[in-house]
C-alpha positions as semicolon CSV with decimal commas, in nm:
position;residue;x (nm);y (nm);z (nm)
1;L;9,606;9,234;10,027
2;P;9,276;9,379;10,154
3;L;9,063;9,093;10,020
4;P;8,720;9,006;10,167
5;K;8,669;8,702;10,388
6;Y;8,398;8,440;10,380
7;A;8,107;8,522;10,609
8;G;7,995;8,163;10,676
9;T;7,628;8,247;10,610
10;N;7,519;7,962;10,382
11;A;7,182;7,799;10,445
12;G;7,194;7,454;10,286
13;A;7,225;7,489;9,909
14;V;7,173;7,866;9,929
15;G;7,472;8,100;9,950
16;V;7,836;8,115;9,844
17;E;7,993;8,226;10,172
18;G;8,060;7,886;10,330
19;T;7,939;7,774;10,671
20;E;8,006;7,876;11,029
21;S;8,209;7,560;11,088
22;G;8,368;7,559;10,744
23;I;8,545;7,843;10,563
24;K;8,411;8,134;10,767
25;G;8,690;8,389;10,815
26;K;8,904;8,247;10,534
27;V;9,034;8,505;10,284
28;K;8,877;8,472;9,940
29;P;9,109;8,357;9,659
30;L;9,304;8,579;9,421
31;C;9,355;8,482;9,057
32;L;9,550;8,703;8,817
33;G;9,642;8,628;8,457
34;R;9,645;8,277;8,313
35;C;9,643;8,013;8,586
36;L;9,640;7,639;8,517
37;N;9,517;7,355;8,737
38;V;9,440;7,571;9,041
39;E;9,252;7,432;9,340
40;P;8,939;7,646;9,389
41;V;8,763;7,704;9,720
42;C;8,443;7,503;9,767
43;V;8,197;7,771;9,883
44;N;7,887;7,549;9,894
45;E;7,924;7,174;9,928
46;S;7,548;7,113;9,901
47;S;7,519;7,269;9,556
48;G;7,874;7,204;9,431
49;V;7,978;7,568;9,389
50;Y;8,346;7,668;9,379
51;Q;8,522;8,004;9,369
52;V;8,848;8,087;9,191
53;H;8,858;8,464;9,248
54;W;8,690;8,711;9,480
55;R;8,543;8,918;9,195
56;S;8,494;8,890;8,817
57;V;8,720;8,675;8,599
58;Q;8,778;8,668;8,225
59;A;8,709;8,296;8,181
60;V;8,707;7,953;8,340
61;T;8,845;7,764;8,043
62;A;8,839;7,415;8,195
63;V;8,732;7,226;8,507
64;Y;8,868;6,883;8,601
65;S;8,739;6,615;8,836
66;N;9,027;6,389;8,941
67;G;9,204;6,504;8,625
68;S;8,915;6,432;8,388
69;A;8,779;6,735;8,202
70;L;8,416;6,829;8,262
71;T;8,192;6,959;7,984
72;P;8,161;7,340;7,982
73;G;7,815;7,493;8,000
74;A;7,649;7,832;8,023
75;D;7,769;8,141;8,204
76;L;7,506;8,274;8,447
77;P;7,473;8,638;8,562
78;D;7,478;8,582;8,939
79;E;7,503;8,319;9,214
80;T;7,124;8,282;9,236
81;A;7,095;8,187;8,870
82;L;7,397;7,959;8,905
83;A;7,238;7,774;9,198
84;A;6,908;7,735;9,009
85;A;7,062;7,609;8,685
86;T;7,019;7,249;8,573
87;I;7,364;7,111;8,505
88;P;7,404;6,776;8,328
89;A;7,618;6,507;8,488
90;G;7,986;6,556;8,417
91;A;7,943;6,923;8,328
92;F;7,996;7,266;8,482
93;A;7,845;7,615;8,455
94;T;8,004;7,946;8,549
95;C;7,926;8,283;8,699
96;L;8,223;8,479;8,573
97;A;8,094;8,799;8,732
98;K;8,157;8,647;9,076
99;G;8,450;8,417;8,997
100;L;8,232;8,108;9,054
101;F;8,156;7,779;8,886
102;R;7,922;7,492;8,975
103;I;7,972;7,125;8,894
104;N;7,757;6,816;8,869
105;T;7,988;6,532;8,959
106;A;8,049;6,291;9,246
107;L;8,138;6,443;9,582
108;G;8,484;6,379;9,719
109;T;8,669;6,414;9,389
110;R;8,960;6,653;9,349
111;I;8,841;6,956;9,158
112;T;9,086;7,180;8,971
113;A;9,042;7,449;8,705
114;D;9,216;7,650;8,435
115;V;9,132;8,018;8,470
116;R;9,194;8,352;8,305
117;G;9,175;8,568;8,612
118;D;9,074;8,911;8,732
119;S;8,888;9,113;8,468
120;Q;8,769;9,413;8,668
121;G;8,919;9,710;8,489
122;G;9,031;9,484;8,203
123;Y;9,205;9,147;8,187
124;V;9,584;9,152;8,242
125;S;9,830;8,867;8,204
126;T;10,184;9,010;8,178
127;T;10,438;9,071;8,453
128;A;10,376;9,446;8,446
129;G;10,001;9,398;8,422
130;L;9,992;9,176;8,730
131;L;10,212;9,412;8,930
132;G;9,987;9,704;8,845
133;R;9,674;9,506;8,934
134;V;9,813;9,413;9,277
135;L;9,883;9,781;9,346
136;Q;9,531;9,872;9,235
137;I;9,377;9,609;9,462
138;M;9,587;9,746;9,747
139;G;9,409;10,076;9,690
140;L;9,724;10,276;9,615
141;D;9,681;10,599;9,423
142;P;9,822;10,566;9,067
143;S;10,052;10,860;9,141
144;G;10,229;10,629;9,387
145;W;10,397;10,422;9,116
146;S;10,569;10,482;8,783
147;A;10,337;10,404;8,492
148;A;10,628;10,465;8,252
149;D;10,836;10,199;8,427
150;L;10,551;9,949;8,403
151;A;10,506;10,029;8,032
152;A;10,876;9,966;7,971
153;L;10,862;9,642;8,167
154;D;10,556;9,535;7,968
155;A;10,747;9,589;7,644
156;A;11,049;9,397;7,775
157;C;10,845;9,107;7,917
158;P;10,529;9,060;7,706
159;G;10,482;8,693;7,793
160;E;10,165;8,566;7,960
161;I;10,190;8,461;8,325
162;G;9,953;8,391;8,613
163;L;9,931;8,406;8,991
164;Y;9,690;8,218;9,215
165;D;9,672;8,259;9,591
166;A;9,416;8,115;9,829
167;A;9,620;8,166;10,146
168;G;9,586;8,543;10,187
169;R;9,956;8,620;10,148
170;K;10,095;8,973;10,180
171;A;10,116;9,198;9,875
172;R;10,497;9,206;9,893
173;E;10,514;8,826;9,876
174;L;10,284;8,821;9,572
175;M;10,482;9,092;9,394
176;D;10,806;8,906;9,464
177;D;10,660;8,596;9,299
178;I;10,541;8,797;8,998
179;C;10,886;8,953;8,952
180;A;11,086;8,634;8,993
181;G;11,027;8,477;8,653
182;A;11,119;8,792;8,462
183;W;11,413;8,899;8,681
184;A;11,214;9,213;8,750
185;W;11,243;9,437;9,056
186;Y;11,049;9,712;9,232
187;S;11,154;9,969;9,490
188;P;11,043;10,312;9,613
189;D;11,259;10,606;9,507
190;R;11,354;10,899;9,730
191;L;11,013;11,057;9,670
192;G;10,829;10,741;9,771
193;V;10,720;10,654;9,415
194;I;10,744;10,281;9,340
195;R;10,981;10,222;9,048
196;F;11,015;9,906;8,838
197;G;11,291;9,757;8,627
198;R;11,450;9,436;8,512
199;V;11,794;9,284;8,557
200;A;11,929;9,216;8,208
201;A;12,265;9,119;8,058
202;P;12,482;9,421;7,973
203;S;12,514;9,527;7,612
204;G;12,726;9,770;7,410
205;L;13,087;9,869;7,463
206;P;13,237;9,835;7,814
207;V;13,301;10,159;8,001
208;A;13,579;10,015;8,218
209;A;13,800;9,708;8,255
210;L;13,867;9,579;8,607
211;G;14,153;9,343;8,691
212;D;14,334;9,205;8,994
213;L;14,496;9,542;9,063
214;H;14,153;9,692;9,125
215;L;14,042;9,427;9,375
216;F;14,110;9,443;9,746
217;D;14,066;9,196;10,026
218;L;13,819;9,315;10,285
219;E;13,858;9,230;10,648
220;R;13,563;9,242;10,882
221;V;13,620;9,444;11,198
222;D;13,376;9,386;11,485
């Protein structure tokens, strides 16, 4: 996916782009739908700021330090306000507009979070919703995929799911992961439009009955 990378321009406690010798050049994380216990990227060790998504998120519902829940605090409008906020010990504050949160806890602990992800253009959390959001982030024109197919898939698979990636994987790999749980598929048709569907058990009356007489042994010829 064409996600931005960290610039490595922090100056002490100022900045959320990491340092030259730290995360510079690393792809920013992607969080779609409902994701539990994800490992965020520490974007400023001096001020204890972490990022779960490269742009706005719906919510950071919980933050844990070594498995212990921290106390939720205010949501701030930008990274400057987040850095300037006074956060009580054992608590966290968020900047949902930038996919950030800041903690006040001991350094060196394992920090994880529960997140409701990308909210730019509206929060999505179904299989079809996540597939459509990946295509949007890729910058594909909506005419390049079947909205009707996605609507049908949404009706067939309305359950809430999530996808978190901090490794910068390819869009095809992410879409494969999204499809896997619902036995969904995607493929371009002869006009190049991406179509979607789902493998489901057959229903209704059979149209044919196949037996041993219809089966043939195949021999490979090199």
